[in-house]
CSV table of C-alpha atoms in Angstrom, one decimal:
chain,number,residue,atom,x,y,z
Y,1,UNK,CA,142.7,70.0,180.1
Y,2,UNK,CA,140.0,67.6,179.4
Y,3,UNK,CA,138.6,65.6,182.1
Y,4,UNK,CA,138.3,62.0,181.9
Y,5,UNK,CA,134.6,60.9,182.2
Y,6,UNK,CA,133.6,57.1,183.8
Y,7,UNK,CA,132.9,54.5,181.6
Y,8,UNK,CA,129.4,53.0,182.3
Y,9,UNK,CA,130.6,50.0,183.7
Y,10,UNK,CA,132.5,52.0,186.1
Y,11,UNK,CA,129.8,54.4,187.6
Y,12,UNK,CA,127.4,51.1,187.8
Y,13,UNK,CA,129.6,49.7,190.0
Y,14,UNK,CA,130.2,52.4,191.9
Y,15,UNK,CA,126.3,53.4,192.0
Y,16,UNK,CA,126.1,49.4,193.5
Y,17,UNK,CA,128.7,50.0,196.5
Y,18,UNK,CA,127.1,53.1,197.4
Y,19,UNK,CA,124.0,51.3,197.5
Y,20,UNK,CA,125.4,48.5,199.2
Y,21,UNK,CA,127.1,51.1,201.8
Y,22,UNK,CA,123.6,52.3,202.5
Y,23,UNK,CA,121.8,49.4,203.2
Y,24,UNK,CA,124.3,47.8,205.7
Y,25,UNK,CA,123.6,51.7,207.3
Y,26,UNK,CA,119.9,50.9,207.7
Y,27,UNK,CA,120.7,48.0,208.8
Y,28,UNK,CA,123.2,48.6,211.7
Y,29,UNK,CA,120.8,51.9,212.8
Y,30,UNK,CA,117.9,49.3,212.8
Y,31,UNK,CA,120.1,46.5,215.2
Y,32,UNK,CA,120.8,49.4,217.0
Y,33,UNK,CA,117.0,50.3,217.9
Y,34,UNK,CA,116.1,47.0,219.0
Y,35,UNK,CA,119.0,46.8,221.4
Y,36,UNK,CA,118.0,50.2,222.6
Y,37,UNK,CA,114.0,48.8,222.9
Y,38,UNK,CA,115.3,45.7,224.5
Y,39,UNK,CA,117.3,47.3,227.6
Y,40,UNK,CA,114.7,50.2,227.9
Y,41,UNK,CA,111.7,47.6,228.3
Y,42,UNK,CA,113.4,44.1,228.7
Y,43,UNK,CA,111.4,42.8,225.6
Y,44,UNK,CA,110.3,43.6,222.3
Y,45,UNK,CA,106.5,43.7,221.7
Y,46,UNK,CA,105.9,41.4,219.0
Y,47,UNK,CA,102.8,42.1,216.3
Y,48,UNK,CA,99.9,39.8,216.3
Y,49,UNK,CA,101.3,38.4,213.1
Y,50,UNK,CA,104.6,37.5,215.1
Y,51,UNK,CA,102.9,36.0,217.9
Y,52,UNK,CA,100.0,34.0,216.1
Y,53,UNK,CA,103.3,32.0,213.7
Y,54,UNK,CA,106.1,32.0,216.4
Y,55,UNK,CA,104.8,32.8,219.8
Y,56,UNK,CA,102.9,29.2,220.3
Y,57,UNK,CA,104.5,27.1,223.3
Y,58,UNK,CA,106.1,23.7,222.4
Y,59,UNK,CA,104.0,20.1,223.8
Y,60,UNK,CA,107.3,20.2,226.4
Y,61,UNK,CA,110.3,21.8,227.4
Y,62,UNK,CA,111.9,20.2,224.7
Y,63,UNK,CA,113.6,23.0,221.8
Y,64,UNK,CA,112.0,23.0,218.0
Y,65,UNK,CA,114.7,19.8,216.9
Y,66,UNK,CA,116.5,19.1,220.0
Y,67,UNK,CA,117.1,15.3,219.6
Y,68,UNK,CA,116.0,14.3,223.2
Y,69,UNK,CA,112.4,15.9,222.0
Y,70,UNK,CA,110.8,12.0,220.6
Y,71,UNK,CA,112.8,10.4,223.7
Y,72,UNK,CA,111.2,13.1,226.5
Y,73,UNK,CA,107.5,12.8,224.5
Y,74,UNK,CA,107.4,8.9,225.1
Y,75,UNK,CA,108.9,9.5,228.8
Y,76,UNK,CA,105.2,11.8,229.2
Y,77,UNK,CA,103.4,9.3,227.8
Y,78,UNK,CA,104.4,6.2,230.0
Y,79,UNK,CA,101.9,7.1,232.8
Y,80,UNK,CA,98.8,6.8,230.9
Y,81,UNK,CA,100.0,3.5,229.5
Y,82,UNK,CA,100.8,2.1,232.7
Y,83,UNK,CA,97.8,3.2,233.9
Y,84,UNK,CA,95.6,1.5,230.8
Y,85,UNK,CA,97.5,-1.2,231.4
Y,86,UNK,CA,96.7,-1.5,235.1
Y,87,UNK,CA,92.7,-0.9,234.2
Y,88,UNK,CA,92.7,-3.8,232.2
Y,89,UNK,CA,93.9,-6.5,234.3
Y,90,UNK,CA,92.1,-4.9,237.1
Y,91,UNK,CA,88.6,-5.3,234.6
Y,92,UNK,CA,89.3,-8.7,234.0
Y,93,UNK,CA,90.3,-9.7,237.2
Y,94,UNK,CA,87.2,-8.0,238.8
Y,95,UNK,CA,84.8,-9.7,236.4
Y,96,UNK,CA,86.5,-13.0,237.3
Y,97,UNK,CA,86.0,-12.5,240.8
Y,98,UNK,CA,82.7,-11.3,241.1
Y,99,UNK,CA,81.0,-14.4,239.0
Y,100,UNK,CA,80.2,-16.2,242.1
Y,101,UNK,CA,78.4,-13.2,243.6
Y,102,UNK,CA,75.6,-13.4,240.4
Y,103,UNK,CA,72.7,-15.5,240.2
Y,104,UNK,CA,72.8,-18.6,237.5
Y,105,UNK,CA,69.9,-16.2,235.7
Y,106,UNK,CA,70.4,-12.7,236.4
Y,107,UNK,CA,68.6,-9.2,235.1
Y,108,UNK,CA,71.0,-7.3,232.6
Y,109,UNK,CA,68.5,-4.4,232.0
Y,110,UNK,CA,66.3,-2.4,233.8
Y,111,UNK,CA,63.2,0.5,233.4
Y,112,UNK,CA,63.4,4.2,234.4
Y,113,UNK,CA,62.2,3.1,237.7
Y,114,UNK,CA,65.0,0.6,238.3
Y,115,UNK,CA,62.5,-2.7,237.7
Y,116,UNK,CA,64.5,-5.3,235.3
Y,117,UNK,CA,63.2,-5.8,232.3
Y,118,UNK,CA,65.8,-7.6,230.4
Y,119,UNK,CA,67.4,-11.6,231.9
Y,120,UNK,CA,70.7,-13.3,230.5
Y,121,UNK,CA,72.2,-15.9,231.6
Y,122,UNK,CA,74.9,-15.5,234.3
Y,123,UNK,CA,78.3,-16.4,231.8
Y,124,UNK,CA,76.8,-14.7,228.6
Y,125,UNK,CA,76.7,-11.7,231.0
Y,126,UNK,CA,80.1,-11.8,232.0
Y,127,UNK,CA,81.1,-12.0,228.3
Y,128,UNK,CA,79.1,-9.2,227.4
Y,129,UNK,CA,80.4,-7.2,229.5
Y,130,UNK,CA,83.5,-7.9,228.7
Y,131,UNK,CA,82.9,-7.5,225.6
Y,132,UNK,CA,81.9,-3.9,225.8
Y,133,UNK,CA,84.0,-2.6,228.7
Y,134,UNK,CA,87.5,-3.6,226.3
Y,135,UNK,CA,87.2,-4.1,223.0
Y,136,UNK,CA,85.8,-0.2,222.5
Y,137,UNK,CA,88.6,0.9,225.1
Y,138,UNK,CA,91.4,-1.2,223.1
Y,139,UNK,CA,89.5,0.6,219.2
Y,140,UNK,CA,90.2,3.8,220.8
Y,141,UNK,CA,93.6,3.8,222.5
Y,142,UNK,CA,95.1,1.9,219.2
Y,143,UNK,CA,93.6,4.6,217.2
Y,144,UNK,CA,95.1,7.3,219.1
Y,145,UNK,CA,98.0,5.9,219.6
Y,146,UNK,CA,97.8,4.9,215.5
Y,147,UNK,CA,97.7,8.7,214.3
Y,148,UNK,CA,101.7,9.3,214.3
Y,149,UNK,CA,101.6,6.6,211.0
Y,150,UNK,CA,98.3,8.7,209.5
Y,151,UNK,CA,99.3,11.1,206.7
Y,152,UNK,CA,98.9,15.2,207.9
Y,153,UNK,CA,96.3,15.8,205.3
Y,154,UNK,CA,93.9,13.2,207.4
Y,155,UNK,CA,94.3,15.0,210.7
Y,156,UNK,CA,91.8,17.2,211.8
Y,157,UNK,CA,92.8,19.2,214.7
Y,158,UNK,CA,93.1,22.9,215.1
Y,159,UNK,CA,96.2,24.4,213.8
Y,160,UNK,CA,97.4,21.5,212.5
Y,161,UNK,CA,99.9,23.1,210.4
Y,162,UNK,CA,101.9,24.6,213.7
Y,163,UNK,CA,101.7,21.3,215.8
Y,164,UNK,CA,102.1,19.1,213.0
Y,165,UNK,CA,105.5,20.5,211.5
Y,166,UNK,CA,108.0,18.0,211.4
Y,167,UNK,CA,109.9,19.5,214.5
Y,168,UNK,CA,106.5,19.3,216.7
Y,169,UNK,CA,105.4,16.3,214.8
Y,170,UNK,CA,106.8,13.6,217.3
Y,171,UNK,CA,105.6,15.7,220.6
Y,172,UNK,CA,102.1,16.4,218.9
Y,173,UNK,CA,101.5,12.5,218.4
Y,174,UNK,CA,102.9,11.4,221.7
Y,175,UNK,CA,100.5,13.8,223.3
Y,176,UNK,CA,97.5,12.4,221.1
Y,177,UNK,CA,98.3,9.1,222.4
Y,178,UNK,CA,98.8,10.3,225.8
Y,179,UNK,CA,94.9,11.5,225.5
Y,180,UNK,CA,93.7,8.3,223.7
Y,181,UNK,CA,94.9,5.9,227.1
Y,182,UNK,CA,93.1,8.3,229.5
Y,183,UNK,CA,90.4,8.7,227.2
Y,184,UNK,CA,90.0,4.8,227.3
Y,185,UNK,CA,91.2,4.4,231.1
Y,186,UNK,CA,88.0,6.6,232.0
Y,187,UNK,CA,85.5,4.2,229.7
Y,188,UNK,CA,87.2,0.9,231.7
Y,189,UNK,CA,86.2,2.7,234.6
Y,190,UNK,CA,82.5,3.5,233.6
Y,191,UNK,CA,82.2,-0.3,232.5
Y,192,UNK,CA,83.2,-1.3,236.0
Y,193,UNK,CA,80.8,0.7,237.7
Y,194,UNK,CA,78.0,-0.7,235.7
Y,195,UNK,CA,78.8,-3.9,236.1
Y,196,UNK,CA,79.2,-3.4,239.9
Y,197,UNK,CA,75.6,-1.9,240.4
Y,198,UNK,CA,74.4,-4.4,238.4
Y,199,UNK,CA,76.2,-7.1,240.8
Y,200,UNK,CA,74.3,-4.5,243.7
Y,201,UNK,CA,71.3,-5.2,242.0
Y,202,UNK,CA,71.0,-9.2,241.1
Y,203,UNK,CA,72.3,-9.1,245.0
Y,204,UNK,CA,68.8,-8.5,246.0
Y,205,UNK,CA,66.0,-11.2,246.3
Y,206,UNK,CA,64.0,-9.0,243.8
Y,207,UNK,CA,66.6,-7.6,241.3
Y,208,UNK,CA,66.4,-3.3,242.0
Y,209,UNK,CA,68.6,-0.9,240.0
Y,210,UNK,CA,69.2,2.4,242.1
Y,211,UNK,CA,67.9,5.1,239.4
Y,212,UNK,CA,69.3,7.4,241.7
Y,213,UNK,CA,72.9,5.5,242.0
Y,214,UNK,CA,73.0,5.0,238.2
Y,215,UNK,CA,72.7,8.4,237.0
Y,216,UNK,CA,74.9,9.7,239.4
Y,217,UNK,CA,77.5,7.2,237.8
Y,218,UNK,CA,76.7,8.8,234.2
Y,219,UNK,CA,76.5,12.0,235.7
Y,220,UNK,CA,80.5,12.0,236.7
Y,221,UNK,CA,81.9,10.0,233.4
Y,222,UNK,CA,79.8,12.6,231.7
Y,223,UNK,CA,81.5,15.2,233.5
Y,224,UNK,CA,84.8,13.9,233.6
Y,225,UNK,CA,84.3,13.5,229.7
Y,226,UNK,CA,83.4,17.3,229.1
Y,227,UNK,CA,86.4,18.4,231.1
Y,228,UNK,CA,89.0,16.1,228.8
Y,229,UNK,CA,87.4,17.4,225.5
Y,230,UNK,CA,87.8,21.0,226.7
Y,231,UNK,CA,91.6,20.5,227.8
Y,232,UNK,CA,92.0,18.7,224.3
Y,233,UNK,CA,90.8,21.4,222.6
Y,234,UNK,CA,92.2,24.3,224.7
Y,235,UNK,CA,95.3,22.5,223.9
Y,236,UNK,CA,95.3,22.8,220.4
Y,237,UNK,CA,94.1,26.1,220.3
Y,238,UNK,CA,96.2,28.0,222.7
Y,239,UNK,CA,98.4,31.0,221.0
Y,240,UNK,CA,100.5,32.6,224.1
């Protein structure tokens, strides 16, 4: 009896589903390790490679694409806007009301010892200062609050690639903006403390700057300053 040989087409084909058979073994066998890993220990231990792509916490609460994501991002960013708002009208208002309280020629700088040095006129003073306590604040918080409409390539941050994907994109620019109005809420602050030592000091019958006073002013915007760029930063750089 002569026995009938498969054609080629015929043992390729059957060379494929055995392969195919094989692979969907491997595969089942793996599934079932992992579910065996995760009810032994509760969690899988992830490499470092796992952890330094997938492991980084979202901005918010809010899923990788979830719709309410942009809507919740704007909700966190209200505060600081209310409260930039608030510091401006409050600046204004105070440098309107304290006019009164200068001298028609007061002293607008002073020495290391506190002497003045430097006179201006009392309404040229009250528009420089107002000068320099808003129209930096307003640069900054419109720049900050500008970067959502900049181009990815032009931000420098680290890890840009991770919070600038285009599911983290709208949380990642609400929170830069979010930064921007305290950022400029702190330098309305320091511009109101300046000007209210120098209302301390044209108070006097001889014009006297506190050295003492003064630094101590720089010394906590300073500080306040240092802590903000290290939470910026830390933010940015965090890998969980």
């Amino acid at each position: 009896h002569k026995i009938k040989m498969p054609s080629g087409n015929h043992a390729g084909s059957t060379r494929a589903r055995e392969f195919s058979k094989e692979n969907q073994m491997r595969h089942k066998n793996f599934k079932k390790f992992l579910d065996a890993k995760t009810a032994g220990s509760g969690k899988i231990r992830p490499t470092a490679r796992t952890r330094a792509i997938t492991n980084s916490p979202p901005i918010c609460n809010c899923q990788p694409g979830n719709p309410s994501a942009k809507l919740t991002a704007m909700k966190t960013a209200r505060v600081p806007a209310i409260i930039f708002a608030l510091a401006l009208i409050g600046y204004v208002i105070f440098l309107g009301c304290t006019v009164s309280l200068l001298p028609h020629q007061m002293a607008t700088h002073f020495d290391a010892h506190g002497r003045p040095n430097g006179w201006m006129s009392r309404s040229s003073a009250v528009i420089f200062q107002g000068v320099i306590g808003l129209i930096p604040s307003l640069i900054i918080a419109a720049v900050f609050c500008a970067i959502k409409f900049a181009p990815t390539d032009m931000i420098r941050v680290p890890r840009r690639d991770f919070w600038f994907a285009p599911e983290r994109r709208d949380e990642t620019c609400a929170y830069l903006a979010q930064q921007g109005l305290w950022l400029a809420s702190l330098l309305i602050g320091l511009q109101a403390m300046v000007w209210y030592q120098l209302i301390k000091s044209n108070s006097q019958k001889v014009p006297q700057l506190s050295p003492t006073q003064f630094s101590l002013t720089l010394g906590i915007f300073g500080g306040v300053i240092i802590v903000w760029v290290m939470n910026f930063f830390r933010h940015f750089s965090k890998i969980v």
